[in-house]
Coordinates of C-alpha atoms in Angstrom, one line a residue:
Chain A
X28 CA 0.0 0.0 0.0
X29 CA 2.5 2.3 0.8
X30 CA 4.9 1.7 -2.0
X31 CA 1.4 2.7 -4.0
X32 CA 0.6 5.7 -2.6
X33 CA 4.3 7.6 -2.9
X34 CA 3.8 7.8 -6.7
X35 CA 0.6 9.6 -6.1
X36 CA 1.7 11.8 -4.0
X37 CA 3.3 14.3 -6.0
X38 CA 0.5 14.2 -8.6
X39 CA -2.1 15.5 -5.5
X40 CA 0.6 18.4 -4.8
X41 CA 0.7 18.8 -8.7
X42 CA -2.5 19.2 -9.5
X43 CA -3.3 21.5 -6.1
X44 CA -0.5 23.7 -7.6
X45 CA -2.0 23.8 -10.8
X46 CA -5.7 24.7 -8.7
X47 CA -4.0 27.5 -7.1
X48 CA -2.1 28.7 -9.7
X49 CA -5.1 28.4 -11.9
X50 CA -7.2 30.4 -9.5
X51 CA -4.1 33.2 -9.3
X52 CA -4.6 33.7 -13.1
X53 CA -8.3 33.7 -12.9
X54 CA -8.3 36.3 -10.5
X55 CA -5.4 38.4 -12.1
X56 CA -7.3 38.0 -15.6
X57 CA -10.3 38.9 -14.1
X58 CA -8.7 42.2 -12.5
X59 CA -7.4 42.9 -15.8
X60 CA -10.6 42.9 -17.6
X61 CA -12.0 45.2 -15.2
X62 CA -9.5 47.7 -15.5
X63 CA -9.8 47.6 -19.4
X64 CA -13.7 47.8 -19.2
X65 CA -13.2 50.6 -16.9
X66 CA -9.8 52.4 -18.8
X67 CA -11.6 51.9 -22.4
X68 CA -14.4 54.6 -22.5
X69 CA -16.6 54.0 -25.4
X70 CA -19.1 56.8 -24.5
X71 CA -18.9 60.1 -26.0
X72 CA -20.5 62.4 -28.6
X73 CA -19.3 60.1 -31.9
X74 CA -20.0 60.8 -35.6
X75 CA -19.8 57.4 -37.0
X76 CA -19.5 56.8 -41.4
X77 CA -22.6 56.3 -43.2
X78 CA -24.5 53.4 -42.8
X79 CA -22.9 52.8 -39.2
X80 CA -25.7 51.3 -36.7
X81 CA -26.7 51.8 -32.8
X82 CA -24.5 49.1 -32.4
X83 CA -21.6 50.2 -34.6
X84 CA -19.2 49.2 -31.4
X85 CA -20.5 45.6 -31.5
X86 CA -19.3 45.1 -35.4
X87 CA -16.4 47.0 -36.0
X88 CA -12.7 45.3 -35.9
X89 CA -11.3 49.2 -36.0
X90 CA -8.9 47.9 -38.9
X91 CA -9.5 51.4 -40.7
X92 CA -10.3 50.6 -44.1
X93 CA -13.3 52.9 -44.7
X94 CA -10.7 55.8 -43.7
X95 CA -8.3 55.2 -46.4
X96 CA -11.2 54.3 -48.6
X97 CA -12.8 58.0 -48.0
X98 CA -12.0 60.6 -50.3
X99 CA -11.9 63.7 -48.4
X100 CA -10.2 62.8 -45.6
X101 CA -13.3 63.5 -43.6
X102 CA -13.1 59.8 -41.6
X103 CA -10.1 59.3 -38.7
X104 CA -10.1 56.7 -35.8
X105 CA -9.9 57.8 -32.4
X106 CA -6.4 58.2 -31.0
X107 CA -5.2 55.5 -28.1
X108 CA -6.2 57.7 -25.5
X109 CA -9.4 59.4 -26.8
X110 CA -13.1 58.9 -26.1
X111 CA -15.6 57.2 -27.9
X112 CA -13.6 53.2 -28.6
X113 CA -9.7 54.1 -29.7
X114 CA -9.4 53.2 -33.4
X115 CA -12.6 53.4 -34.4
X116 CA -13.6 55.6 -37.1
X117 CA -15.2 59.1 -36.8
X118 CA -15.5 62.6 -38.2
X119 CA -15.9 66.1 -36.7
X120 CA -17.7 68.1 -39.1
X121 CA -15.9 71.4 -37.8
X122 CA -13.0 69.9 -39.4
X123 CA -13.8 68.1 -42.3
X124 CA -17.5 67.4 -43.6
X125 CA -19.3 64.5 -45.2
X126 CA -19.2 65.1 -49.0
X127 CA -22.0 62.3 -49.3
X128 CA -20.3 60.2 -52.2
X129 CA -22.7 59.0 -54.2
X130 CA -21.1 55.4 -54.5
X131 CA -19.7 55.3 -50.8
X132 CA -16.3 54.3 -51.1
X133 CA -16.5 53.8 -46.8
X134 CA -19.6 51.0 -46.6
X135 CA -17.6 49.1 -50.1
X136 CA -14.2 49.2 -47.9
X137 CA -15.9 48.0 -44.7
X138 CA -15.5 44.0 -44.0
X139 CA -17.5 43.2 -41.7
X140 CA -20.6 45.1 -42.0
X141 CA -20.5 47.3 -39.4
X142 CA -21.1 49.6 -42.3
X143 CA -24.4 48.6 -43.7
X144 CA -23.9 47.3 -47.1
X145 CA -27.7 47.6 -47.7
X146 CA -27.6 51.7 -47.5
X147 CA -27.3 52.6 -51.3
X148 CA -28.5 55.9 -51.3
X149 CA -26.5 58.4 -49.7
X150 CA -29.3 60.3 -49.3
X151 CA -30.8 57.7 -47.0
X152 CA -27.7 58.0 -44.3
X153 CA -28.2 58.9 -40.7
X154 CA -24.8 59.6 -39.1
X155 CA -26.3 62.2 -37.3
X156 CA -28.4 64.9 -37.3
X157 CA -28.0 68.9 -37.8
X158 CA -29.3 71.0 -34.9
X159 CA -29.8 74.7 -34.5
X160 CA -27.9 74.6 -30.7
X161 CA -27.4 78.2 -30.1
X162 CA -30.4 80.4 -31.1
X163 CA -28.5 83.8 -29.2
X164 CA -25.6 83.9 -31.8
X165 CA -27.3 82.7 -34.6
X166 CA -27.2 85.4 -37.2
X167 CA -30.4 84.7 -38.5
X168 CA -31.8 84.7 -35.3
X169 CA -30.0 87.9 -34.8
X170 CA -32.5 89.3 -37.9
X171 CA -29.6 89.4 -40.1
X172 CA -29.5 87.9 -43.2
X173 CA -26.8 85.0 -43.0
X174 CA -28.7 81.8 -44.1
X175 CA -24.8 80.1 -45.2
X176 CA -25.8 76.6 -43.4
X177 CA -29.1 76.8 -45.2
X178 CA -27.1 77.3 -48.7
X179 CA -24.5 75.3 -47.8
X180 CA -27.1 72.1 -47.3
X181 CA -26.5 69.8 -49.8
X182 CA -30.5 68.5 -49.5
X183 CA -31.5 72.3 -49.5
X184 CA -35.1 73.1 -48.9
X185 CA -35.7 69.7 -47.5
X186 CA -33.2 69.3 -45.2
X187 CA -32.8 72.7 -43.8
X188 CA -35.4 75.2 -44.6
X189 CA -36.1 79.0 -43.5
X190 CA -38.6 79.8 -41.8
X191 CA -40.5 83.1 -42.2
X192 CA -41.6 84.6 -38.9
X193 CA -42.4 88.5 -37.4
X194 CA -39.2 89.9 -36.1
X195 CA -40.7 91.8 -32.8
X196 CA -37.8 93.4 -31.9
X197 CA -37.6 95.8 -34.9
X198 CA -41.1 95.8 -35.3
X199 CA -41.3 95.6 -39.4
X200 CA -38.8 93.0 -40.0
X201 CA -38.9 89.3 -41.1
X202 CA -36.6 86.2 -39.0
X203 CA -35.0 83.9 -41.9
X204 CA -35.4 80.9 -39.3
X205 CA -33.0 77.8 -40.2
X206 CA -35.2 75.0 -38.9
X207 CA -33.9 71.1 -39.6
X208 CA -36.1 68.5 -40.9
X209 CA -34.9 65.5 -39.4
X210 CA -36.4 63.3 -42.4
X211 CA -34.2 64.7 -45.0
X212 CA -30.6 65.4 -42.7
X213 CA -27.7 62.8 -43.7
X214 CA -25.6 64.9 -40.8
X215 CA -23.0 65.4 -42.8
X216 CA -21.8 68.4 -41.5
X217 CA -22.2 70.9 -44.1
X218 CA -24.1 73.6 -42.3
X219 CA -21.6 73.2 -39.3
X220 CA -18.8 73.5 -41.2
X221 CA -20.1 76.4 -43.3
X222 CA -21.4 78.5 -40.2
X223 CA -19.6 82.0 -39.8
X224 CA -19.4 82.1 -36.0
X225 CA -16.4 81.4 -34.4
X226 CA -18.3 78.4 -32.7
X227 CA -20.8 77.1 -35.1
X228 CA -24.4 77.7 -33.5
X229 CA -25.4 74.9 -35.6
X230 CA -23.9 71.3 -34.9
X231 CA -24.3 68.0 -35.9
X232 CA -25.2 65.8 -32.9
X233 CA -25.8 61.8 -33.2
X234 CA -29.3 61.1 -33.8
X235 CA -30.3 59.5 -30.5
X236 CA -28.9 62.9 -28.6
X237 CA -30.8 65.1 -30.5
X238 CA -34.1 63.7 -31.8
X239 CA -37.5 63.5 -28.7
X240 CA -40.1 61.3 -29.1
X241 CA -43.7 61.6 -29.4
X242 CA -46.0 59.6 -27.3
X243 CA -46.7 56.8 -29.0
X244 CA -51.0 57.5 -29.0
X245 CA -50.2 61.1 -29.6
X246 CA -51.7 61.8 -32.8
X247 CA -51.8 65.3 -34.5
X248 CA -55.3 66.3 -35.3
X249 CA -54.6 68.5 -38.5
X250 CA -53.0 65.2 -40.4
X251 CA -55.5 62.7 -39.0
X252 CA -57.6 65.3 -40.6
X253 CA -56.2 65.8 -43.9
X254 CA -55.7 61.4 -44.2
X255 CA -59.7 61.0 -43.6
X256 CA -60.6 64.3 -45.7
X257 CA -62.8 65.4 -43.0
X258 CA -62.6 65.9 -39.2
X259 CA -62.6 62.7 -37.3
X260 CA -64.9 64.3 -34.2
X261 CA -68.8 65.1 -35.7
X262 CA -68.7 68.6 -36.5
X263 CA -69.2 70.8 -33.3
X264 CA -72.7 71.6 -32.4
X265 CA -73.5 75.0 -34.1
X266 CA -75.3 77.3 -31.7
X267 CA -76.6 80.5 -33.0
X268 CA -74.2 83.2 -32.6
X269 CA -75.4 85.8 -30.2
X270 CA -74.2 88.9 -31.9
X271 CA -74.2 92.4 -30.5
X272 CA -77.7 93.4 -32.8
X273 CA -78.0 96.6 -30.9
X274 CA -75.8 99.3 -29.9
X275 CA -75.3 100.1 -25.9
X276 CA -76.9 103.2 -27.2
X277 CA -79.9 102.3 -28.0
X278 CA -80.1 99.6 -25.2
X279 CA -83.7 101.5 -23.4
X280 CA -85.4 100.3 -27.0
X281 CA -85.1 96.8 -25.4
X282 CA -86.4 97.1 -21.8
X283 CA -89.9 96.0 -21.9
Chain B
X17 CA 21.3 33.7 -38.0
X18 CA 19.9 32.8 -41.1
X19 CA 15.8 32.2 -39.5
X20 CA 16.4 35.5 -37.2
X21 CA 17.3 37.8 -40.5
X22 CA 14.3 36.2 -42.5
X23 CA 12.1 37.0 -39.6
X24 CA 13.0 40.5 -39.3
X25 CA 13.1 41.1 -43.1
X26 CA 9.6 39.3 -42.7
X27 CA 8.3 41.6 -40.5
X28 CA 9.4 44.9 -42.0
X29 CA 8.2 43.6 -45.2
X30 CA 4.7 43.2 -43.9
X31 CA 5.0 46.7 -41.7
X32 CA 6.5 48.4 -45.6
X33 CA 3.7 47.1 -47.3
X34 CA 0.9 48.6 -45.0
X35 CA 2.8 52.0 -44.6
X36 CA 3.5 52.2 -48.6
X37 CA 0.1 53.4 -49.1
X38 CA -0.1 56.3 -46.6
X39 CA 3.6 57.1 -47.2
X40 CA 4.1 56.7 -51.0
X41 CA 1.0 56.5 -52.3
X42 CA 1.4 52.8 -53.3
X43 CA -2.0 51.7 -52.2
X44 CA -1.0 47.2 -52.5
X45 CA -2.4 46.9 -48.9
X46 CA -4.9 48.9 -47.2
X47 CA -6.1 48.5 -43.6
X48 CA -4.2 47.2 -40.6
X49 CA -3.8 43.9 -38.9
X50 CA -6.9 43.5 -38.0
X51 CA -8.5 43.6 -41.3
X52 CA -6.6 44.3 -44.4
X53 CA -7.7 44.9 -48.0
X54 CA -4.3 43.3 -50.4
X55 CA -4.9 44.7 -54.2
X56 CA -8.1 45.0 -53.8
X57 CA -9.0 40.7 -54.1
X58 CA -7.2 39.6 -51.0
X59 CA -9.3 40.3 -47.5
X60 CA -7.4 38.9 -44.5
X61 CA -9.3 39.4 -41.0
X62 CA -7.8 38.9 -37.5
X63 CA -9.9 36.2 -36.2
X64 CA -10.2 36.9 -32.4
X65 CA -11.5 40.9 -33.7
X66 CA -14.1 39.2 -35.7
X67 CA -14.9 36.2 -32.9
X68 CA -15.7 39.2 -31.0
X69 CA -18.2 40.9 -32.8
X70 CA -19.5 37.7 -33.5
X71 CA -19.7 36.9 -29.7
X72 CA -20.9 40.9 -29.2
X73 CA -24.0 40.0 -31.3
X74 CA -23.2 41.1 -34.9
X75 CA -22.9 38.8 -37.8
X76 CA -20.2 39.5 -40.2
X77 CA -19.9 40.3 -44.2
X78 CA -18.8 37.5 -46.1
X79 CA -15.5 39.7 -46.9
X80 CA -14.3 39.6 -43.0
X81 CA -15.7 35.8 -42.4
X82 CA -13.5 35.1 -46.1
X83 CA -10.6 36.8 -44.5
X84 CA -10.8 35.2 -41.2
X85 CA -10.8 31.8 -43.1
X86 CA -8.1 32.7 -45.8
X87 CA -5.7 33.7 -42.1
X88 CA -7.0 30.3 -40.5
X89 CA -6.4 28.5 -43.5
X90 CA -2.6 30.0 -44.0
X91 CA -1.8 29.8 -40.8
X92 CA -3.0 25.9 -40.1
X93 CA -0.4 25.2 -42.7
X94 CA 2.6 27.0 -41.9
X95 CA 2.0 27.6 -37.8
X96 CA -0.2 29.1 -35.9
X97 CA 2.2 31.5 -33.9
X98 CA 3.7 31.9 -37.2
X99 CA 1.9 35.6 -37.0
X100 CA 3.7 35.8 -33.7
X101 CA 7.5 35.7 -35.1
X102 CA 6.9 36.5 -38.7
X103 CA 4.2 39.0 -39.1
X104 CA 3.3 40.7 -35.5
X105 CA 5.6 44.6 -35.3
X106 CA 5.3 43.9 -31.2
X107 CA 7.9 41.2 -31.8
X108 CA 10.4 43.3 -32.6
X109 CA 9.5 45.6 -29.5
X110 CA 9.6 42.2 -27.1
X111 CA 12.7 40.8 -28.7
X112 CA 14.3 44.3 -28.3
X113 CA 13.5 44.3 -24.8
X114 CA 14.4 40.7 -24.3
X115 CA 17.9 41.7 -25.9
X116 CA 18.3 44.9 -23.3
X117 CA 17.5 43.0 -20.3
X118 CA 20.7 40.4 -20.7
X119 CA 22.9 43.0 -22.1
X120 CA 22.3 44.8 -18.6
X121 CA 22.0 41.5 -16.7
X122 CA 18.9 42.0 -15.1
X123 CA 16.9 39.5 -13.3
X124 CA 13.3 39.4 -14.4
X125 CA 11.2 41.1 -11.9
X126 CA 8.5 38.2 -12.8
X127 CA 7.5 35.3 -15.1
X128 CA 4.2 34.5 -16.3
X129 CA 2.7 30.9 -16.9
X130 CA 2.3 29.4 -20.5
X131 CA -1.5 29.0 -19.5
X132 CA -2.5 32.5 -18.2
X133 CA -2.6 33.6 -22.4
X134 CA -5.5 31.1 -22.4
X135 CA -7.1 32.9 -19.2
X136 CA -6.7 36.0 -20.9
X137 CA -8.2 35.0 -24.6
X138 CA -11.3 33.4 -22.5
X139 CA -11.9 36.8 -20.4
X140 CA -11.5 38.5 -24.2
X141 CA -14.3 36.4 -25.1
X142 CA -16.3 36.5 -22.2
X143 CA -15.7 41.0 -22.0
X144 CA -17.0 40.6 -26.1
X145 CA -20.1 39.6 -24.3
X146 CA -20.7 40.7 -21.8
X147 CA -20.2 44.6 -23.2
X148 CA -21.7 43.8 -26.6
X149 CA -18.8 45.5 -28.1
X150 CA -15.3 44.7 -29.0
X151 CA -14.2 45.8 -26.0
X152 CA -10.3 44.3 -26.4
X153 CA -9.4 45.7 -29.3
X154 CA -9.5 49.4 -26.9
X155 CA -6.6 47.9 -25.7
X156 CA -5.7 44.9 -27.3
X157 CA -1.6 45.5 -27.8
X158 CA -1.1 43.9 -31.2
X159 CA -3.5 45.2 -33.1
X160 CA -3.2 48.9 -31.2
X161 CA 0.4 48.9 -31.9
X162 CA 0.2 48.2 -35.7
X163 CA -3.1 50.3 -36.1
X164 CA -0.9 53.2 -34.7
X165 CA 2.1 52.6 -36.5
X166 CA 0.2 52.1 -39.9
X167 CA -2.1 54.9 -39.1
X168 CA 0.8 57.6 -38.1
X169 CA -1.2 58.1 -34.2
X170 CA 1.1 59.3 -31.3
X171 CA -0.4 56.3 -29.2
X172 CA 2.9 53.9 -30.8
X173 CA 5.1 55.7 -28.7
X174 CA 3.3 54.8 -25.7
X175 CA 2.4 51.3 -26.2
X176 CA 5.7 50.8 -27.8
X177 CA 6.9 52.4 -24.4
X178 CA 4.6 50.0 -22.2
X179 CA 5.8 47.1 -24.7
X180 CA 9.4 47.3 -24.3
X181 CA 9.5 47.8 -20.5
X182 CA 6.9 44.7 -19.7
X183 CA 9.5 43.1 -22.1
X184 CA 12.5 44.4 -19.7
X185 CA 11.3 43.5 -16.2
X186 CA 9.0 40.6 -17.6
X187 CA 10.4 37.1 -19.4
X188 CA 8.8 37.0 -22.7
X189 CA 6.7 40.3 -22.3
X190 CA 3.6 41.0 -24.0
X191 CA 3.8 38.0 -26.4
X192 CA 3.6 35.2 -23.9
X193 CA 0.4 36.2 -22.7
X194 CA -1.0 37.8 -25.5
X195 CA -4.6 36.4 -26.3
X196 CA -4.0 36.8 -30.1
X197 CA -1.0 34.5 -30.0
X198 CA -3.3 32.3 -27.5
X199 CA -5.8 31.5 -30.5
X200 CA -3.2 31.1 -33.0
X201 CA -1.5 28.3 -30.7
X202 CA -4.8 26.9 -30.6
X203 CA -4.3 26.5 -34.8
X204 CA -1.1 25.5 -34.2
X205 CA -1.7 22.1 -32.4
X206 CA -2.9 20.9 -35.4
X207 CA -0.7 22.7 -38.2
X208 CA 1.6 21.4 -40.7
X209 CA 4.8 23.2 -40.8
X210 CA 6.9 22.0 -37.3
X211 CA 10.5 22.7 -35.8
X212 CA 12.0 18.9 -35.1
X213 CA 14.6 18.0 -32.9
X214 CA 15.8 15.7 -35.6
X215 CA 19.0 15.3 -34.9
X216 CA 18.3 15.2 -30.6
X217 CA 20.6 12.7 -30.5
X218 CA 23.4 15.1 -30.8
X219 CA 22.4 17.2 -27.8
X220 CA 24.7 18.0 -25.4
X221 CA 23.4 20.0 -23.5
X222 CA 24.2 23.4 -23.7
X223 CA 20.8 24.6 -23.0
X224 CA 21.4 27.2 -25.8
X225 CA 18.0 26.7 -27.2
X226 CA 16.5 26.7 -23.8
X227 CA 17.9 30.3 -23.6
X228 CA 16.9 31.9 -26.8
X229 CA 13.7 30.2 -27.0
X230 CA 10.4 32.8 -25.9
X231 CA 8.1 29.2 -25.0
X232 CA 11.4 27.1 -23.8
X233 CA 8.4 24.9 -22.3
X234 CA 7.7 23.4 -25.9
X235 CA 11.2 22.2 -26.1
X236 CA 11.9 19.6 -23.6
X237 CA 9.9 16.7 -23.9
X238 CA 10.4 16.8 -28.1
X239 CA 14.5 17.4 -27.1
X240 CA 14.6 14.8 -24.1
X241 CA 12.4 12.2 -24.5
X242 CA 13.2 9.8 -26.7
X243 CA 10.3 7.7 -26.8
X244 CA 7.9 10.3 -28.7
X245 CA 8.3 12.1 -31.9
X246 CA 11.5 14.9 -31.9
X247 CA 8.7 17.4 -33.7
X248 CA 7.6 20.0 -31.5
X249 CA 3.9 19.6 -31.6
X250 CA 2.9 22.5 -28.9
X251 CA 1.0 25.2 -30.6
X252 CA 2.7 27.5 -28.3
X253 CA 5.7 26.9 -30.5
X254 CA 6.4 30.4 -32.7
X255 CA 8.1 28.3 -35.5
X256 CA 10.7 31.2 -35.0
X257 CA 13.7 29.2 -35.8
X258 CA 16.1 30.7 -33.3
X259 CA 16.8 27.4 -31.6
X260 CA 17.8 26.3 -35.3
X261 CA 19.7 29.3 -35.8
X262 CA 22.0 28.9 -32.3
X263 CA 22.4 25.3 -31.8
X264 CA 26.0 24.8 -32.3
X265 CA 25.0 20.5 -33.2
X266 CA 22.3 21.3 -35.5
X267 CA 19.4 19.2 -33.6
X268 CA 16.6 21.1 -34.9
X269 CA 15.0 22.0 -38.4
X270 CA 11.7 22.3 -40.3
X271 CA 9.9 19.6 -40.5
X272 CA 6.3 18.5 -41.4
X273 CA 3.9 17.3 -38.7
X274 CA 4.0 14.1 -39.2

């Protein structure tokens, strides 16, 4: 008996060694992972290429092809250090704008997919969404008439339109509005570029930052309307209108 | 020094080829190492950067699942750590450090298991879902260090920086832990292209291989036991060729497998 246990001694030692240092690796790798979750911040206000989803983070390898494959230079990936998933790819309109290509040299270059393949139309792209952030110094607010985002739109009239409105502070004068229609902005950057302030007070922001949502059963009356070609309540009872048929002045003719 | 020059011309070779494009305008390869775009026909994916998205939730193009296949495919026949001392720019930076520390003598300030790479390559996986992202490749050395590098970004400096000095204080740096290598030694337990100790019976003992090798654990039972095959089967095995290079009795050499 004895003679049979010695040779199994050492494998009991071995394979507690091999528990423990298992368990010291575990823990160490586990550590590890933590600090990269925490260390690798992939929040931030991102612009991501055409075509890029929600989930853009979830898909992308970050090997950088739909940078070299865009034209203008507008694309980069995000520095080791920087926000938003390092060496993934990006643009700041500020800088560089979206020049829409019409056959989209980044979503042919990309992979995996991460760039949908099925968005054909430029036109269609939602990278992000133009808004109006500073109404103090917006020239146009201002009264003045600047209107360079609103000419500088590539989907002009439909993407950015100007809206008329009674300027109150002069009295006589008209407001060129720049208001955004969310249906028809790519985000590409135009209007931010193009703005004359020092600080654009119009900047693209990514959709899900900038855009509310309705209540779901909210429904607005005046298209229900228009749909149905008639008013969806019966027409309101019509009482007779009690007009003013006689002047105060001659008010005595009434008193019995 | 004839395997240790090949490597090196190997590895600038792949590191001109990316950088021709930005540099020169010679557009042959475009992309980085974790996907990669040669002449326009030839996609070649990093297969633990897709395996993540694919674990994160996302399904990928045919192009990156070709890629991944074409790089699987390659490196089941000539190793699968073959990326590790042929292709991979952080070799260089680990070798440089390895180099440093026994020109100044100094003792490693620790050593790290051939198992915790596996560890790491599962926790890769597991981070992949559990964040829904590709949450390594934030940090993931390899592919950060030739992303930078290719892509001119101030962040090669640093992780070149961090690279060197784990490689200077640490025996085998980065690159015996690295989750990356980890898969490819998965491939490499079953690929073609093997260093033998053919000639083991000529050993004596001079542990020079031992000493130069960056997995010296892959060597000894191929070397010293002469009932199984001289070819060294572990996948952990680079198929570097320095232990062909300094062994003064000319044991080992490429072999097949089998």
């Amino acid at each position: 008996m004895k003679q049979a246990n010695n040779p199994t001694k050492p494998e009991i030692s071995s394979r507690r060694q091999f528990l423990a240092s298992s368990a010291t690796a575990a823990c160490g790798v586990a550590l590890f992972g933590l600090g990269g979750c925490v260390g690798s911040d992939e929040s931030g206000v991102m612009l991501r290429p055409p075509g890029a989803s929600k989930e853009f983070l979830s898909a992308c390898i970050r090997c950088g092809q739909c940078v070299r494959a865009c034209p203008y230079n507008t694309l980069k990936l995000v520095s080791l250090f920087g926000k938003g998933g390092t060496g993934s790819p990006h643009y700041e309109p500020r800088q560089i704008p979206c020049e829409m290509c019409e056959n989209l040299p980044c979503i042919k270059a990309c992979p995996t997919g991460a760039l949908d393949p099925e968005l054909t139309d430029v036109n269609k792209a939602k990278m992000g969404i133009a808004v109006l952030v500073d109404q103090e110094t917006c020239l146009n607010y201002l009264g003045l008439r600047c209107g360079v985002c609103y000419r500088a739109c590539p989907s002009i009239d439909k993407a950015i339109t100007l809206d008329a409105q009674h300027n109150q502070r002069s009295g006589k004068h008209t407001l060129f509005l720049p208001k955004v229609h969310s249906d028809h902005c790519t985000g590409c950057g135009k209007c931010e570029k193009s703005c004359v302030l020092e600080t654009p007070a119009i900047k693209v922001l990514p959709r899900d930052l900038a855009k509310g949502e309705l209540g779901h059963h909210y429904r607005l009356g005046w298209e229900e309307k228009q749909k149905k070609g008639k008013s969806l309540i019966p027409e309101a009872l019509d009482l007779p209108d009690r007009m003013p048929e006689f002047s105060p002045l001659s008010h005595d003719e009434v008193k019995p | 020094m004839k395997w240790l020059i090949l490597r090196r011309i190997s590895q600038l070779t792949i590191l001109t080829l990316f950088l021709l494009g930005p540099l020169a305008g010679i557009w042959i390869v475009r992309g980085n190492l974790a996907g990669s775009m040669t002449l326009g026909v030839l996609p070649l994916t990093d297969p633990l950067a897709l395996l993540q998205t694919m674990v994160a939730g996302h399904t990928p193009a045919t192009t990156a699942l070709f890629g991944a296949l074409i790089v699987m495919a390659l490196y089941l026949f000539v190793g699968g750590r073959v990326f590790c001392a042929w292709i991979c720019p952080v070799n260089i930076i680990t070798d440089s450090g390895e180099w440093l520390n026994k020109r100044l003598g100094f003792k490693h300030a620790g050593s790290t298991g051939p198992g915790l790479r596996y560890w790491l390559l599962a926790m890769v996986i597991v981070l992949a879902g559990l964040t829904g992202m590709a949450t390594w490749e934030t940090v993931n050395p390899t592919n950060v260090m030739a992303r930078s590098l290719i892509f001119a970004s101030s962040g090669a400096i640093w992780m070149a920086a961090f690279l060197f000095i784990m490689a200077l204080l640490i025996k085998g740096g980065w690159c015996r832990i690295c989750p990356t290598g980890a898969l490819y030694s998965l491939l490499g337990y079953a690929s073609l292209l093997k260093v033998s100790a053919t000639n083991r019976e000529n050993c004596d003992n001079c542990k020079a291989c031992y000493q130069v090798c960056p997995e010296p654990q892959v060597l000894v039972d191929p070397l010293k036991t002469t009932t199984i095959s001289p070819v060294i089967r572990s996948g952990q095995c680079t198929n570097c060729g320095r232990c062909i290079d300094v062994c003064g009795q000319d044991v080992f050499r490429f072999a097949s497998r089998f």
